[in-house]
Coordinates of C-alpha atoms in Angstrom, one line a residue:
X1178 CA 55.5 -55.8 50.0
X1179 CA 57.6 -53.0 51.0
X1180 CA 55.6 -50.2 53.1
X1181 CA 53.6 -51.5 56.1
X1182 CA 51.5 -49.7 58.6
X1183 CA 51.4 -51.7 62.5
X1184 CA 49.3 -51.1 65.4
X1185 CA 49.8 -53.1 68.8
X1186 CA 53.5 -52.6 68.0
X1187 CA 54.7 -52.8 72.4
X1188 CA 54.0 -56.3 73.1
X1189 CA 55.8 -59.4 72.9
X1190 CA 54.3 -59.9 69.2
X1191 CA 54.6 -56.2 67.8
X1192 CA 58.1 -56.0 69.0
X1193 CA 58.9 -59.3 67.5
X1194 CA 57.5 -58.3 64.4
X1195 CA 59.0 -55.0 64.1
X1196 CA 62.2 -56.5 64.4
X1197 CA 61.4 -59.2 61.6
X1198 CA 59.9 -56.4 59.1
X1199 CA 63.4 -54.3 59.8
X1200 CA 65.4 -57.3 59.1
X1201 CA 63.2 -58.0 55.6
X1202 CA 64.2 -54.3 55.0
X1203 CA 60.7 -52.9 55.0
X1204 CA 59.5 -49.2 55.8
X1205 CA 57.9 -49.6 58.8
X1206 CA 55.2 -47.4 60.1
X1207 CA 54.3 -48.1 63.7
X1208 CA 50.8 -46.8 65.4
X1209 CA 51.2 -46.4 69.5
X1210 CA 48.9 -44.4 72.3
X1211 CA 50.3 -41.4 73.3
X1212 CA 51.9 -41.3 76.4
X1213 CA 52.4 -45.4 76.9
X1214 CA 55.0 -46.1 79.4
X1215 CA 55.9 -48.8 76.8
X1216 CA 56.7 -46.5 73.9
X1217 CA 60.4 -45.8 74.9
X1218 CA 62.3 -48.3 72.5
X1219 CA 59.7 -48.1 69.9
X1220 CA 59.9 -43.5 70.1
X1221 CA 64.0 -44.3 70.3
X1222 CA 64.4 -46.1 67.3
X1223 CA 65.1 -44.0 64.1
X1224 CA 64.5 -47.0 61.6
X1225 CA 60.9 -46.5 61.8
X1226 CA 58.3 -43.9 61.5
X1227 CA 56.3 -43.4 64.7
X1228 CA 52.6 -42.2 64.8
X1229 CA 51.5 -41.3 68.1
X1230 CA 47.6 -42.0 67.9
X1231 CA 45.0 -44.0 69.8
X1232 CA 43.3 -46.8 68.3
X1233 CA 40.0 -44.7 68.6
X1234 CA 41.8 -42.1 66.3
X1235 CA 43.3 -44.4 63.6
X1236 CA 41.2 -43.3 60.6
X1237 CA 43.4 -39.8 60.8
X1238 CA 46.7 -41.5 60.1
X1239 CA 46.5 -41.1 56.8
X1240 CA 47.3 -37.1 57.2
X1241 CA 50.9 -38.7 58.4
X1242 CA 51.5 -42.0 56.2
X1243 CA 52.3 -42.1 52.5
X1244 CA 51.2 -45.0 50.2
X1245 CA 52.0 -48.3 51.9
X1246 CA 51.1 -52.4 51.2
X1247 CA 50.1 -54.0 53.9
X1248 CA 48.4 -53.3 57.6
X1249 CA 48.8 -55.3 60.6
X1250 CA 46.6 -54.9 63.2
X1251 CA 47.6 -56.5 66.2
X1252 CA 46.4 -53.5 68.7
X1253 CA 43.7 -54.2 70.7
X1254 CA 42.7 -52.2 74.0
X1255 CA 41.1 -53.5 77.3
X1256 CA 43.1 -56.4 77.6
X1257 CA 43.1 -56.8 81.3
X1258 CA 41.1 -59.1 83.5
X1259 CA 38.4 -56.6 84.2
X1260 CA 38.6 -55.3 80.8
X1261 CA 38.1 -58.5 78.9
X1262 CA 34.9 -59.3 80.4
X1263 CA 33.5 -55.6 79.7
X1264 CA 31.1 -55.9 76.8
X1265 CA 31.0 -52.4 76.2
X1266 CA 34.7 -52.1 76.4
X1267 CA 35.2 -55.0 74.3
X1268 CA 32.8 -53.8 71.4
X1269 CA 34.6 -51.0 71.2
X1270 CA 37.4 -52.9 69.9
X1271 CA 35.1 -54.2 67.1
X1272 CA 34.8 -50.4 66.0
X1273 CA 38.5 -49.7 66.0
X1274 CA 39.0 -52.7 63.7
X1275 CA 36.5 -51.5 61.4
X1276 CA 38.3 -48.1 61.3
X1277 CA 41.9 -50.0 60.9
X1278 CA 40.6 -51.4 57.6
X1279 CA 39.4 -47.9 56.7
X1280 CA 42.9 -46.3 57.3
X1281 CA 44.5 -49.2 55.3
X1282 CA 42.1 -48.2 52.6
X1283 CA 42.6 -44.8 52.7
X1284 CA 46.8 -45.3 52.4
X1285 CA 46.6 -47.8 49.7
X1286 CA 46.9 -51.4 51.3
X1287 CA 45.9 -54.5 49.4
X1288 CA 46.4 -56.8 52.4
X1289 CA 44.9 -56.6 56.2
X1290 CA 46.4 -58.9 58.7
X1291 CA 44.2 -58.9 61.9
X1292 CA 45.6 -60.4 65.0
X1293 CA 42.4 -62.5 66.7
X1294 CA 43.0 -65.1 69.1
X1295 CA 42.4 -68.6 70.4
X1296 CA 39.9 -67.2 72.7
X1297 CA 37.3 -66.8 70.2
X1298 CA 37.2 -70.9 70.1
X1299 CA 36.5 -71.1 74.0
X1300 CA 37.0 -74.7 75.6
X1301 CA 37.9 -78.0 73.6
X1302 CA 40.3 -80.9 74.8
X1303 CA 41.9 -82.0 71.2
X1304 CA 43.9 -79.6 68.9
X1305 CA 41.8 -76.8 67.3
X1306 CA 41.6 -76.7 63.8
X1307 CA 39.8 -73.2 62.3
X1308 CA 36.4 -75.1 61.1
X1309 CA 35.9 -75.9 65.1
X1310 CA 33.2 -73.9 66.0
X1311 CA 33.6 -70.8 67.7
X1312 CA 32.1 -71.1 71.8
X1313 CA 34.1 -68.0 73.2
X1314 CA 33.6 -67.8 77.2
X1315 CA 35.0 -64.1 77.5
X1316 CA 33.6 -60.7 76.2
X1317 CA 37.0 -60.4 74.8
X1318 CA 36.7 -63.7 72.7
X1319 CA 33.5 -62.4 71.4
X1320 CA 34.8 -59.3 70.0
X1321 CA 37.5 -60.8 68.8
X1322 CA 35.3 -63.2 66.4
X1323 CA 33.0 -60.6 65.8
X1324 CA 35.6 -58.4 64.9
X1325 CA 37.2 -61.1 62.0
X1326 CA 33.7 -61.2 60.7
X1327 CA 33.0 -57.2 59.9
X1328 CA 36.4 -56.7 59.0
X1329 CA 36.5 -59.0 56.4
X1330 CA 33.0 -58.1 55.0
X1331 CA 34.7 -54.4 55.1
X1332 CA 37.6 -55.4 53.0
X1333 CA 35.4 -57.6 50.7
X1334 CA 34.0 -54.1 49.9
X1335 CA 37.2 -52.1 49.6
X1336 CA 39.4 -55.0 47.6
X1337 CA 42.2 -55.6 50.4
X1338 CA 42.4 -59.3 50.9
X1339 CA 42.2 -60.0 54.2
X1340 CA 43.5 -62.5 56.7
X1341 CA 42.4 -63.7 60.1
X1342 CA 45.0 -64.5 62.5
X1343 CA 43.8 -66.7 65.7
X1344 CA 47.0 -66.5 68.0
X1345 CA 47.6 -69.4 70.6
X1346 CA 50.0 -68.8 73.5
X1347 CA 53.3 -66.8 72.5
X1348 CA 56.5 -65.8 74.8
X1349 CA 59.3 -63.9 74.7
X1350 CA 60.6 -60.4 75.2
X1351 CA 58.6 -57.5 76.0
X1352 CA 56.1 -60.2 77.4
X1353 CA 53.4 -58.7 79.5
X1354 CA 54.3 -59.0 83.3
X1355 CA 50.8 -61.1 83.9
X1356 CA 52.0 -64.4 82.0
X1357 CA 52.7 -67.2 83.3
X1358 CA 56.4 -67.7 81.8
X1359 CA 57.1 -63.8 82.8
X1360 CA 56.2 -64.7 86.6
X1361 CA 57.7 -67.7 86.3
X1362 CA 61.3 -66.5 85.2
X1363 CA 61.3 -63.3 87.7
X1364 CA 60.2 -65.7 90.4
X1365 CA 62.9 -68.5 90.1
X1366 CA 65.6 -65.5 89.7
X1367 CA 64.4 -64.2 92.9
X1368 CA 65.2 -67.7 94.0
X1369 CA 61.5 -68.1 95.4
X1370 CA 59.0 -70.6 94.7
X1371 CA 56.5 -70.2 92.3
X1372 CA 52.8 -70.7 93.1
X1373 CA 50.7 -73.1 90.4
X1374 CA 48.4 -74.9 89.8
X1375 CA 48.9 -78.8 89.4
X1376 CA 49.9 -77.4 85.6
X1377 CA 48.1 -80.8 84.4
X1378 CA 47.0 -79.4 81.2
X1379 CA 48.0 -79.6 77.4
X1380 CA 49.2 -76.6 76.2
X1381 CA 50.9 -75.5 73.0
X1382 CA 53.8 -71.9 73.1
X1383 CA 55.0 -70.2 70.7
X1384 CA 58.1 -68.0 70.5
X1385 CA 57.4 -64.4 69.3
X1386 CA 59.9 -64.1 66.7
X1387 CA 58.5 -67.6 65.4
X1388 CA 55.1 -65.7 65.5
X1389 CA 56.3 -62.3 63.9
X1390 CA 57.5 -64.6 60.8
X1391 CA 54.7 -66.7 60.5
X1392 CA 52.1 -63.2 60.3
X1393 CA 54.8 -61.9 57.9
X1394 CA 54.4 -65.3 56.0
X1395 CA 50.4 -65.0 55.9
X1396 CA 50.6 -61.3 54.7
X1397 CA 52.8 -62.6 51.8
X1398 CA 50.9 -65.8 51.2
X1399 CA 47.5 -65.9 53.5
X1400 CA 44.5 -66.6 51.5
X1401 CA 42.1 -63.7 51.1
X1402 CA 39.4 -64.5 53.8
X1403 CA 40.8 -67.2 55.7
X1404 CA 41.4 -67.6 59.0
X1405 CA 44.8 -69.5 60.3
X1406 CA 45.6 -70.6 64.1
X1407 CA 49.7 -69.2 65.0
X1408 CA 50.9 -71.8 67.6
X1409 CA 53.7 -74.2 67.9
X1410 CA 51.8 -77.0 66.6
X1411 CA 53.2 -79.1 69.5
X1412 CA 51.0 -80.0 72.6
X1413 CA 52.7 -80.9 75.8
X1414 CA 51.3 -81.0 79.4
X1415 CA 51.8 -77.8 81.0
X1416 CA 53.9 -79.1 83.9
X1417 CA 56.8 -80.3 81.3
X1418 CA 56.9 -76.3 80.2
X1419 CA 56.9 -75.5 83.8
X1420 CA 59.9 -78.1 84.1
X1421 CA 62.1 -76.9 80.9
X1422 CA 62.1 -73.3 82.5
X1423 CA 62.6 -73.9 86.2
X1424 CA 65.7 -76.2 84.9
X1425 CA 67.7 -73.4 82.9
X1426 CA 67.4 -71.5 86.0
X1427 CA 68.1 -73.4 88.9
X1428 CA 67.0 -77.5 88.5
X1429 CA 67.0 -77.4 92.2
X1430 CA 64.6 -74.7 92.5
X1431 CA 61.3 -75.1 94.1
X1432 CA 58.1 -75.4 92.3
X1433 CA 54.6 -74.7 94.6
X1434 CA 52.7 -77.4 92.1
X1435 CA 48.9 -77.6 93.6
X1436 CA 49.5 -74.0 95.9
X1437 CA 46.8 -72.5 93.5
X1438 CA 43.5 -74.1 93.3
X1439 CA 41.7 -75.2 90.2
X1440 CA 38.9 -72.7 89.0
X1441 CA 35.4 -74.4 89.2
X1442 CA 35.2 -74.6 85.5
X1443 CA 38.0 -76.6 85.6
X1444 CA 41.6 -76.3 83.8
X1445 CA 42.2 -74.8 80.5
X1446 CA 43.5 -76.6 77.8
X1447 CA 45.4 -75.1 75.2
X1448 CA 46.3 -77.1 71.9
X1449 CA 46.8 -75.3 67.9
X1450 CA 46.4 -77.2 64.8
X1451 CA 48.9 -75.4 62.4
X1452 CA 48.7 -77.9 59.3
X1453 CA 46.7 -75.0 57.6
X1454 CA 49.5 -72.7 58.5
X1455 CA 52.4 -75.0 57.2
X1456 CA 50.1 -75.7 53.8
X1457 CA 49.7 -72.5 52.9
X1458 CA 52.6 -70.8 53.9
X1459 CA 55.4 -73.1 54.5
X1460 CA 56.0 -72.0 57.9
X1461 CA 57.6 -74.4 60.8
X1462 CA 58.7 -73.3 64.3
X1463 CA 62.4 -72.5 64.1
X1464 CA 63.1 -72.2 67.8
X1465 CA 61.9 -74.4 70.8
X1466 CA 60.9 -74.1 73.6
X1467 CA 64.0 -74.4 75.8
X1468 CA 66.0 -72.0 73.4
X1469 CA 63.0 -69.8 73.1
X1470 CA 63.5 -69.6 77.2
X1471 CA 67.0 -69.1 77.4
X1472 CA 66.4 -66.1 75.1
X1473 CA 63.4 -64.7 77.2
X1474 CA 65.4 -64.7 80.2
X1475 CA 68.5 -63.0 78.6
X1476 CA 66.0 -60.2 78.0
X1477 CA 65.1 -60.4 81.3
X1478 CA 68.4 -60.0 82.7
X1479 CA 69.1 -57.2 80.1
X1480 CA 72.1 -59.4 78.4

């Protein structure tokens, strides 16, 4: 692996992984919307090679990209409240997958990482493993699972292996405002209380850079037509999250536990088997969550 094409590259995830591919020395090719207000770092840095080109565009890339190895395709539009339960918005995403595997064809890549998520398993109480089956609740989900099917029929016929990603919970830098850690650490720095839930249920978190290593790992080692949860393997009740963060800011800081009520389906819970992960690639979390924290918040703060 030495050339590599990424979409989805402003997020916590992208921007972790950009950083890990620059560090493994890679030529980096990074695909971003035209005009994003979250473009600024990516457009600044001359290490990489920019394409300015919406998703719904991506087949034309291969007028700007030379020969490269391996495609990740973490972009994904829609992601919002509203959006994610918009069926026609959400199938939309389907097709731009489908045209991400035809761009990777048409530049020479043997390997397609696609970015699904643990939303395509909808609601179980144990840790998932990637036989459970899938029982998405959101539009989103479903595209997301529909989208891992057709693009790996796709690259059956083209001969890139690919590799099926379901993402659990990751934090870190360039988070989106909307998480709960994000709220969470510009709350307590404002020195006012956060509003939650009781934050009773298991969860599992992930740091991005922990995540941008682990998809690196699966496009050197995944197994063609797979399917691999990314998580931290480690399931804790939400609260004891909650607890770790409000402490490296201010232990005596309020917490508004119980302010927000419980949805009438109930609480989420949120829990990734990783063994298949681990087996295949050798990967293990390098950085927990308190570190991972005290890192978010430096970004935060702009340290």
């Amino acid at each position: 692996m030495k050339s590599v094409i990424v979409t989805g590259a402003t997020g916590a995830i992208g921007n972790a992984l950009i950083e890990f591919l620059k560090n493994a020395g890679m030529d980096i090719n990074v695909v971003v919307r035209k005009g994003s207000s979250r473009n600024s770092g990516i457009l600044s840095d001359k290490n990489i090679k920019v394409i300015e080109c919406g998703l719904e565009n991506i087949k034309t890339i291969k007028d700007s990209v030379g020969k490269c190895d391996v495609f990740f395709h973490l972009g994904w539009a829609d992601t919002d409240k509203e959006g994610r339960n918009s069926a026609e918005k959400q199938r939309k995403n389907i097709d731009y997958t489908l045209a991400a595997v035809e761009a990777a064809s048409s530049v020479g890549c043997t390997v397609f990482v696609g970015a699904g998520s643990q939303a395509e398993y909808g609601r179980y109480n144990v840790p998932i493993c990637e036989d459970f089956a899938l029982k998405p609740e959101t539009e989103y989900g479903r595209a997301k699972a529909e989208a891992c099917v057709k693009s790996r029929e796709l690259c059956l016929k083209t001969g890139i292996r690919h590799v099926w990603t379901r993402i659990f919970s990751v934090y870190g830098p360039h988070d989106a405002e909307s998480t709960l850690i994000m709220y969470l650490i510009k709350t307590l720095l404002k020195d006012e209380k956060p509003a939650l839930s009781a934050c009773t249920q298991t969860w599992d978190y992930l740091y991005s850079a922990d995540c941008a290593r682990a998809l690196f790992l699966l496009a050197e080692k995944g197994i063609n037509g797979e399917v691999y949860n990314i998580g931290g393997g480690e399931c804790r009740k939400l609260i004891e999250y909650v607890k770790i963060l409000r402490d490296v800011i201010n232990p005596k800081a309020q917490l508004g536990l119980g302010e927000v009520k419980t949805p009438p389906e109930g609480l989420m819970n949120l829990c990734a088997d990783i063994s298949k992960l681990k087996r295949d690639t050798g990967f293990m979390p390098q950085l927990n969550f308190e570190d991972g924290i005290k890192e978010t918040i430096k970004w935060v703060k702009g340290v």
